[in-house]
Tab-separated table of N, CA and C in Angstrom:
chain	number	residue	atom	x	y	z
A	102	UNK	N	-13.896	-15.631	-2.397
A	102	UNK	CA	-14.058	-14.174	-2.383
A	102	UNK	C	-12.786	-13.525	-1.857
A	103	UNK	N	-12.109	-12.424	-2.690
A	103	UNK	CA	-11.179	-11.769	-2.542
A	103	UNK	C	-11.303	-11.200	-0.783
A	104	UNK	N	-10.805	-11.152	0.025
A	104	UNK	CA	-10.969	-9.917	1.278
A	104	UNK	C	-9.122	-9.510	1.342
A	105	UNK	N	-9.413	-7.998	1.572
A	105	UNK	CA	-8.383	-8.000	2.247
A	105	UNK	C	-8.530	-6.566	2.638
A	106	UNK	N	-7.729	-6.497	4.199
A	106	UNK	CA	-8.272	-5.787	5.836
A	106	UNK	C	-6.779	-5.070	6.049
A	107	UNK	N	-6.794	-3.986	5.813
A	107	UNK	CA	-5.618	-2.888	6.139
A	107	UNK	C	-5.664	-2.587	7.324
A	108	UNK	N	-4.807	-2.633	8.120
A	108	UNK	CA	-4.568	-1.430	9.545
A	108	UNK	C	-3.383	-1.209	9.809
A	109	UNK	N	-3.182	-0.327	10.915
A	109	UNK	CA	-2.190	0.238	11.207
A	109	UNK	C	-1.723	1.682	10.800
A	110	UNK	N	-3.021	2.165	10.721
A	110	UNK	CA	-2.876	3.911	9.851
A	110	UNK	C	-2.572	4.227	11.673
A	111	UNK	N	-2.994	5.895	11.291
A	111	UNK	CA	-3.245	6.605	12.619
A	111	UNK	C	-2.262	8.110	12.288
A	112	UNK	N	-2.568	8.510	13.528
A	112	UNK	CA	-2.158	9.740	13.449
A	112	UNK	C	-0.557	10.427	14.054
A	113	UNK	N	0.158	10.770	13.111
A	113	UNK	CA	1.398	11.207	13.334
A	113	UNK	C	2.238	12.691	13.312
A	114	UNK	N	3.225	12.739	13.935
A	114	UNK	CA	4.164	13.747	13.267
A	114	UNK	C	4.553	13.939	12.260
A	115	UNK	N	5.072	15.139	11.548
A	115	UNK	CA	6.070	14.993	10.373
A	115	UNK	C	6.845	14.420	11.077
A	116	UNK	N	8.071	13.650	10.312
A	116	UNK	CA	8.816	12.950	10.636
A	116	UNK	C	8.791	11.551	11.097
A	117	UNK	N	7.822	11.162	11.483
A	117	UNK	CA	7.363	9.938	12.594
A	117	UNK	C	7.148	8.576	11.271
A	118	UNK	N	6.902	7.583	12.137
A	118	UNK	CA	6.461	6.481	11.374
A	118	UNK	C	5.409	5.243	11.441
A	119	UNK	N	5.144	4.924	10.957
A	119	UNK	CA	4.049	4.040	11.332
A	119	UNK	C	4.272	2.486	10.762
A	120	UNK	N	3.717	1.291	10.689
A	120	UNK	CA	3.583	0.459	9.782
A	120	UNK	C	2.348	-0.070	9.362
A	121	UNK	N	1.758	-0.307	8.068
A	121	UNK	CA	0.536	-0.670	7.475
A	121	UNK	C	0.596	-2.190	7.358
A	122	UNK	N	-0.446	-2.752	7.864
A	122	UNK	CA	-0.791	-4.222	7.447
A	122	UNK	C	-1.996	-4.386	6.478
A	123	UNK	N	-1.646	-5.597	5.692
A	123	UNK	CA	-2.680	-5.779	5.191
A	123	UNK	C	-2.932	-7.201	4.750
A	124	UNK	N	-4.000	-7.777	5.687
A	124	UNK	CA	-4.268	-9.632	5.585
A	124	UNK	C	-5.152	-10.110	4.473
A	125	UNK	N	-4.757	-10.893	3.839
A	125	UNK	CA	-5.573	-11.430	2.562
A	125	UNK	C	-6.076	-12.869	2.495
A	126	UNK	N	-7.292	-12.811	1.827
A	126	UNK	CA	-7.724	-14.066	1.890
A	126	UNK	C	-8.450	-14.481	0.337
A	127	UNK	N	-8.520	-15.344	0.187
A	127	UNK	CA	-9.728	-15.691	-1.093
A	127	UNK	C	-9.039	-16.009	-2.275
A	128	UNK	N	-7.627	-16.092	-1.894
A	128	UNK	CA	-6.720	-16.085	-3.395
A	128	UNK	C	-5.176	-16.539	-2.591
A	129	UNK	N	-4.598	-17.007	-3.495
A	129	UNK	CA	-3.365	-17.989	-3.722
A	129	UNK	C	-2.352	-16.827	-3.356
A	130	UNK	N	-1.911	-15.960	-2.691
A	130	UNK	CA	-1.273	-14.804	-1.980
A	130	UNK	C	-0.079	-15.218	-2.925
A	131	UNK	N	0.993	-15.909	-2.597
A	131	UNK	CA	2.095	-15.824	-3.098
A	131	UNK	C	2.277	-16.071	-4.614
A	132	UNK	N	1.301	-15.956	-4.741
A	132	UNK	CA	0.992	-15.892	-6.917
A	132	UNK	C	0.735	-14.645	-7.304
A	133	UNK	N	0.290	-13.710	-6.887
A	133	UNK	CA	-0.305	-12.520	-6.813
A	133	UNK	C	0.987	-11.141	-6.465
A	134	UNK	N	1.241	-10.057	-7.465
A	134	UNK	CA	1.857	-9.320	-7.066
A	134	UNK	C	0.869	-7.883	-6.381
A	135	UNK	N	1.095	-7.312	-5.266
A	135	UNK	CA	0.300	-6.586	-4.372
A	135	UNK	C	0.928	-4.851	-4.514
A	136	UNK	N	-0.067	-4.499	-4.481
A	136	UNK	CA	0.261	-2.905	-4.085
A	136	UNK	C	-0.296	-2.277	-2.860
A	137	UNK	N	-0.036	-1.127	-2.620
A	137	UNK	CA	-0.387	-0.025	-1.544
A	137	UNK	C	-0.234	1.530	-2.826
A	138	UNK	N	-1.761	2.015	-2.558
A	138	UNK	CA	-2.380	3.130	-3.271
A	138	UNK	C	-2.625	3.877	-2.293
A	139	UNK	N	-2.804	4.973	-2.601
A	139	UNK	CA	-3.444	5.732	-1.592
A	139	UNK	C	-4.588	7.147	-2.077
A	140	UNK	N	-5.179	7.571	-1.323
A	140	UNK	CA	-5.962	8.679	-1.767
A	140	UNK	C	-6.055	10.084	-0.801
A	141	UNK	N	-5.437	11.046	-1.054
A	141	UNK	CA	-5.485	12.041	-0.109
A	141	UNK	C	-7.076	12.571	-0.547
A	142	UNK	N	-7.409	13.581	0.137
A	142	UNK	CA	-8.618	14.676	0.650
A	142	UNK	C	-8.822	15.336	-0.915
A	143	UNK	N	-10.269	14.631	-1.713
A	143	UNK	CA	-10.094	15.791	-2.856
A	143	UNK	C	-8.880	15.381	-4.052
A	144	UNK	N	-8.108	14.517	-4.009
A	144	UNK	CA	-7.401	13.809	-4.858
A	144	UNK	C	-7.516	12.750	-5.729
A	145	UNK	N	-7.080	12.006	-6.631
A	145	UNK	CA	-7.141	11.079	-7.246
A	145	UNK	C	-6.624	9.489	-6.432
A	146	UNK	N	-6.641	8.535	-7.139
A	146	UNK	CA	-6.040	7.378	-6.010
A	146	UNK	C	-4.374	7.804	-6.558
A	147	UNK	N	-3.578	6.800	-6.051
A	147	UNK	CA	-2.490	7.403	-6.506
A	147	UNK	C	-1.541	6.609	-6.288
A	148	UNK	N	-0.493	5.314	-6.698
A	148	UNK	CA	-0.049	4.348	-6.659
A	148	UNK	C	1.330	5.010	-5.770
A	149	UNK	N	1.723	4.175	-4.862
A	149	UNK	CA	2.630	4.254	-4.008
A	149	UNK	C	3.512	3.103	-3.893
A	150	UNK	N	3.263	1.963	-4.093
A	150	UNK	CA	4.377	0.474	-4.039
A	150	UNK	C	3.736	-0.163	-4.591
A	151	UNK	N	4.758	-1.416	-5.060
A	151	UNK	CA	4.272	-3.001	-5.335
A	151	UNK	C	5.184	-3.593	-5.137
A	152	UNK	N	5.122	-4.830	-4.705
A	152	UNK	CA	5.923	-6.102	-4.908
A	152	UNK	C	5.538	-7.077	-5.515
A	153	UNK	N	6.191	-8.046	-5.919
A	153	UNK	CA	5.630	-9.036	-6.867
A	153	UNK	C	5.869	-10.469	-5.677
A	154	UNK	N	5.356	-11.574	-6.036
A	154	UNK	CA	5.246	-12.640	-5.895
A	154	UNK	C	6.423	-12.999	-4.902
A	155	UNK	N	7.671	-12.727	-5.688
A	155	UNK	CA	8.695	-13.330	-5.206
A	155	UNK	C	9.600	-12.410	-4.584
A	156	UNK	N	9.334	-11.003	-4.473
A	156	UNK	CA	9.537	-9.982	-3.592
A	156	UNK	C	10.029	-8.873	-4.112
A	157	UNK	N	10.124	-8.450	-5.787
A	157	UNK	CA	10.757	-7.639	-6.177
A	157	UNK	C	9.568	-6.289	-6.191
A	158	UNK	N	10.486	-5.441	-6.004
A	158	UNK	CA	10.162	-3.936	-5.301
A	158	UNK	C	9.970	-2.609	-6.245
A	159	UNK	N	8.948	-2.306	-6.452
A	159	UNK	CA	8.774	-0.952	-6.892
A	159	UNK	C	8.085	0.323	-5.791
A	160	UNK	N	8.570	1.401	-6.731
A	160	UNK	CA	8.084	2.738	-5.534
A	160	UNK	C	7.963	3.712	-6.247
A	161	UNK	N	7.122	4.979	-5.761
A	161	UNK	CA	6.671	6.180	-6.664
A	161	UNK	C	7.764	6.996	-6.054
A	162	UNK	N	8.115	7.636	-7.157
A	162	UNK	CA	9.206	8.601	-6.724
A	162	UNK	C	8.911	9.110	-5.372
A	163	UNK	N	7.897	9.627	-5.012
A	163	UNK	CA	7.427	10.601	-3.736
A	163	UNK	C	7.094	10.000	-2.724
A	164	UNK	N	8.187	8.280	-2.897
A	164	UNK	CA	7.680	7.675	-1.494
A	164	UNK	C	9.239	6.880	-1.196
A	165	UNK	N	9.711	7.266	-2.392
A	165	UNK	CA	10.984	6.257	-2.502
A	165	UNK	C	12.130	6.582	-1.618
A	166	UNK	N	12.721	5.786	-0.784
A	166	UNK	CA	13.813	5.762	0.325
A	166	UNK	C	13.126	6.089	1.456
A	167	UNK	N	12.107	6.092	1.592
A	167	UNK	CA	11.210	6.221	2.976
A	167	UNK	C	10.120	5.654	3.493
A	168	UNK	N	9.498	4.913	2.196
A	168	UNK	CA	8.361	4.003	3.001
A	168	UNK	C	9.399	2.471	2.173
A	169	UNK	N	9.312	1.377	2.560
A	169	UNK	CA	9.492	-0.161	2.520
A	169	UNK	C	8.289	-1.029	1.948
A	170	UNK	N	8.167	-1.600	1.576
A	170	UNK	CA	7.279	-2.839	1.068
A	170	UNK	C	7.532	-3.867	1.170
A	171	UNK	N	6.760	-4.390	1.951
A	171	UNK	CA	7.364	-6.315	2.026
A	171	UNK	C	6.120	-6.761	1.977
A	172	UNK	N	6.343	-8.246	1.950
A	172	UNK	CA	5.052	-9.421	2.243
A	172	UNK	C	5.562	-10.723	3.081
A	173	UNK	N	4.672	-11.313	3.636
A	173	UNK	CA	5.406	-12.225	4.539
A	173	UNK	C	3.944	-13.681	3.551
A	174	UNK	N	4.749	-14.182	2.989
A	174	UNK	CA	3.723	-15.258	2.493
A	174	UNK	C	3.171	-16.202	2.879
A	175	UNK	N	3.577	-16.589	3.868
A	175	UNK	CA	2.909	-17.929	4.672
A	175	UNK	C	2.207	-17.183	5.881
A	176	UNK	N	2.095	-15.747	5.960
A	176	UNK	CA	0.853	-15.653	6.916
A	176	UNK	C	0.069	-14.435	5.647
A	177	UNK	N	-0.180	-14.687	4.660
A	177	UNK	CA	-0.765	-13.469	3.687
A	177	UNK	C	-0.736	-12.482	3.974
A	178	UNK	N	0.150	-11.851	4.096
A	178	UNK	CA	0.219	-10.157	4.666
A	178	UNK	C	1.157	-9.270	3.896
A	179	UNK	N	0.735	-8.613	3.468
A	179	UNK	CA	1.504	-7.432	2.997
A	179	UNK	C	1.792	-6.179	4.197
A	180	UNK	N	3.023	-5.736	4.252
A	180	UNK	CA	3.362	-4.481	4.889
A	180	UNK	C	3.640	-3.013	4.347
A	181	UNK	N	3.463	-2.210	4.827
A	181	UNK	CA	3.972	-0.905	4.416
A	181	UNK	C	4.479	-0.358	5.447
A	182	UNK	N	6.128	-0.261	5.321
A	182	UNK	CA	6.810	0.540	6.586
A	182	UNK	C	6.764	2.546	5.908
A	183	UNK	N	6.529	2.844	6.668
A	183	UNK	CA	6.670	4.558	6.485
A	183	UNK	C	7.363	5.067	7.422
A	184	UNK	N	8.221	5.711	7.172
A	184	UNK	CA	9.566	6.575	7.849
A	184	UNK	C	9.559	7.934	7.266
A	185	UNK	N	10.126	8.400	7.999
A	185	UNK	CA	9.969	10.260	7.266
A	185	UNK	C	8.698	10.709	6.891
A	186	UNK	N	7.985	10.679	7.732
A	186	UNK	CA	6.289	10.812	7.462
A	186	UNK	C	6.218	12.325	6.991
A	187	UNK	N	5.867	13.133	5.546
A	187	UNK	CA	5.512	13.967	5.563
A	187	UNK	C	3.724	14.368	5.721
A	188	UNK	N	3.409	15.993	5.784
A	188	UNK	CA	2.235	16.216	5.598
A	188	UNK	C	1.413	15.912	4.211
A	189	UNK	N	1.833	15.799	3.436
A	189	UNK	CA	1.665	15.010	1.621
A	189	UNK	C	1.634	14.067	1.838
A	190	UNK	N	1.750	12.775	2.970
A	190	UNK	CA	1.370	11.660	2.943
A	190	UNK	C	0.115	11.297	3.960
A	191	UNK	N	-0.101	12.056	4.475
A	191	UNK	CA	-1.732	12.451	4.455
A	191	UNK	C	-2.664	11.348	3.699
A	192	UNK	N	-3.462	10.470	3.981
A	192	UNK	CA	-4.217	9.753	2.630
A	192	UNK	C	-5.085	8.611	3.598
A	193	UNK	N	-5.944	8.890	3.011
A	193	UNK	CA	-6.367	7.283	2.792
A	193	UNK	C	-5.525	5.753	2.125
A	194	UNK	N	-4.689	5.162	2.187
A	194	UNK	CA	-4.072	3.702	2.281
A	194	UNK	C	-4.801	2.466	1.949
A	195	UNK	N	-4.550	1.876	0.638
A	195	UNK	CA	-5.293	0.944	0.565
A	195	UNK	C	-4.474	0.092	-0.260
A	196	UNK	N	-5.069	-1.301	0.515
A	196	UNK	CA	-3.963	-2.408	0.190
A	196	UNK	C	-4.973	-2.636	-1.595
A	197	UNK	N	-3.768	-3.006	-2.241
A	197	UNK	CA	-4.763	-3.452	-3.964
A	197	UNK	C	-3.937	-5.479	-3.940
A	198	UNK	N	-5.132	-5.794	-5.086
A	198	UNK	CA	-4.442	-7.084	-5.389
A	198	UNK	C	-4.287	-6.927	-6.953
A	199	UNK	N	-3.110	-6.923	-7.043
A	199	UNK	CA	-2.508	-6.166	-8.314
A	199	UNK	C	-1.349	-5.472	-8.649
A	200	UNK	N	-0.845	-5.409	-9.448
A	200	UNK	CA	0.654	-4.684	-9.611
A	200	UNK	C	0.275	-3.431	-10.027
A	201	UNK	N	1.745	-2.783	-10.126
A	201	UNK	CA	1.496	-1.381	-10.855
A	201	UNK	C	1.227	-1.072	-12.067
A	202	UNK	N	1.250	-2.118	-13.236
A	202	UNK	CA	1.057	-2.002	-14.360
A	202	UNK	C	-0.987	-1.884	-14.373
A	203	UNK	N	-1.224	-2.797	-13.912
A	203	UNK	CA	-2.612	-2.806	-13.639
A	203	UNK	C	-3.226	-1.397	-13.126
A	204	UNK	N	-3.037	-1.437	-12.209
A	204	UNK	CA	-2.919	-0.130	-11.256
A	204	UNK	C	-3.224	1.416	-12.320
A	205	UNK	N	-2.341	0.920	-12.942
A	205	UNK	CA	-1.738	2.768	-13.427
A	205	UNK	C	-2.163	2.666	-15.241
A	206	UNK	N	-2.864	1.339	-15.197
A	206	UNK	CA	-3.703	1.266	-16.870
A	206	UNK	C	-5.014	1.894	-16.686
A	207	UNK	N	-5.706	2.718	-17.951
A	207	UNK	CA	-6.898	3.418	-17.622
A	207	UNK	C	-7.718	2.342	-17.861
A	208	UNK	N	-8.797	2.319	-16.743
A	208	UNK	CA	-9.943	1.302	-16.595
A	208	UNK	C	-9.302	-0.107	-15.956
A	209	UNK	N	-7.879	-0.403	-15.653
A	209	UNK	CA	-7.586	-1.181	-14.616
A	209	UNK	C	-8.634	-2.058	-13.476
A	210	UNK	N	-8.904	-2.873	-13.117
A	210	UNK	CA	-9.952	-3.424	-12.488
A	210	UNK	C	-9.039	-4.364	-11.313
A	211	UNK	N	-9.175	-4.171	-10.343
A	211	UNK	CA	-8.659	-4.968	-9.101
A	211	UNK	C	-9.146	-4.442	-7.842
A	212	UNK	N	-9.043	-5.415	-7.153
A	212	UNK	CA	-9.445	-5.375	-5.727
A	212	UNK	C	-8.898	-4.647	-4.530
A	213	UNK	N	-9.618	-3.909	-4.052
A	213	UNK	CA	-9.254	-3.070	-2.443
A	213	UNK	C	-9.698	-3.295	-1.272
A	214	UNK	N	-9.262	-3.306	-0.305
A	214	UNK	CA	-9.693	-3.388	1.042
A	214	UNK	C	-10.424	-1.726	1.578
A	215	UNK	N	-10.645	-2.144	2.295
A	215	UNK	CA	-11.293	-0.849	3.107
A	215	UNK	C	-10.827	0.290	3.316
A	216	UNK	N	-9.563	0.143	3.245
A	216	UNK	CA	-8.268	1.367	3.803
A	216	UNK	C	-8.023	1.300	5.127
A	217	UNK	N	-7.148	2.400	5.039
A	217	UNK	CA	-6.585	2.622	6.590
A	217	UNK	C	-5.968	4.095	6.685
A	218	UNK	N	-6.536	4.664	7.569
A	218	UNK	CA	-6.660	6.472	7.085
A	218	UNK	C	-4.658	6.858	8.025
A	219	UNK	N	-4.056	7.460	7.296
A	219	UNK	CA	-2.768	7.849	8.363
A	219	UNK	C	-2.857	9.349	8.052
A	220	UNK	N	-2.694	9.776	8.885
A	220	UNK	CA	-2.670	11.566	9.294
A	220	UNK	C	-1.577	12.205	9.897
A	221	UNK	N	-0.663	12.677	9.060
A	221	UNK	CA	0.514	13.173	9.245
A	221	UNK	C	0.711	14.974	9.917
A	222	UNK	N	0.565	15.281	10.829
A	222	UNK	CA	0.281	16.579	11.492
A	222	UNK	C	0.908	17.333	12.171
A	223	UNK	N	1.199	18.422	12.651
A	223	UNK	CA	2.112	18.963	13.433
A	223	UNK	C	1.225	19.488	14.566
């Protein structure tokens, strides 16, 4: 069985930063390319990173040069560093098992964790 357990949201400044974890289990991690989606208040989900397997890096324009994506494979974890925290990044955070092609196909089917809420505020 797929699991996988996001934390590290919370509540911030504009400007400020945080980092997102997210531990996986139930599947062969370093075979698997991973994303971080997110869902603000009243919004759609809304793809924010992926990395693939072997570490190559994608990003949504409206996150690019300020949040990071990594994975550390021998402890199954995916990260999300966030820097330059705006109020638009506001969201619900959720780790996917899946790339962006998946992701961003209509009727796409993959797995989420629970989330992890970050609140960007003044």
């Amino acid at each position: 069985e797929v699991q996988l357990v996001e934390s590290g949201g919370g509540s911030v400044q504009p400007g400020g930063s945080l980092t997102l974890s997210c531990v996986a289990s139930g599947f062969i991690f370093n075979l698997y390319a991973m994303s971080w989606i997110r869902q603000a208040p009243g919004k759609e989900l809304e793809w924010v990173s992926s990395i693939g397997g072997r570490g190559t890096t994608d990003y949504a324009d409206s996150v690019k040069g300020r949040f990071t994506i990594s994975r550390d494979n021998a402890k199954n974890t995916l990260y999300l560093q966030l820097n330059s925290l705006k109020i638009e990044d506001t969201a619900m955070y959720y780790c996917a098992k899946a790339g962006r092609t998946t992701i961003q196909s209509p009727g796409g089917q993959y797995s989420l964790g629970q989330g992890t809420q970050v609140t960007v505020s003044s």
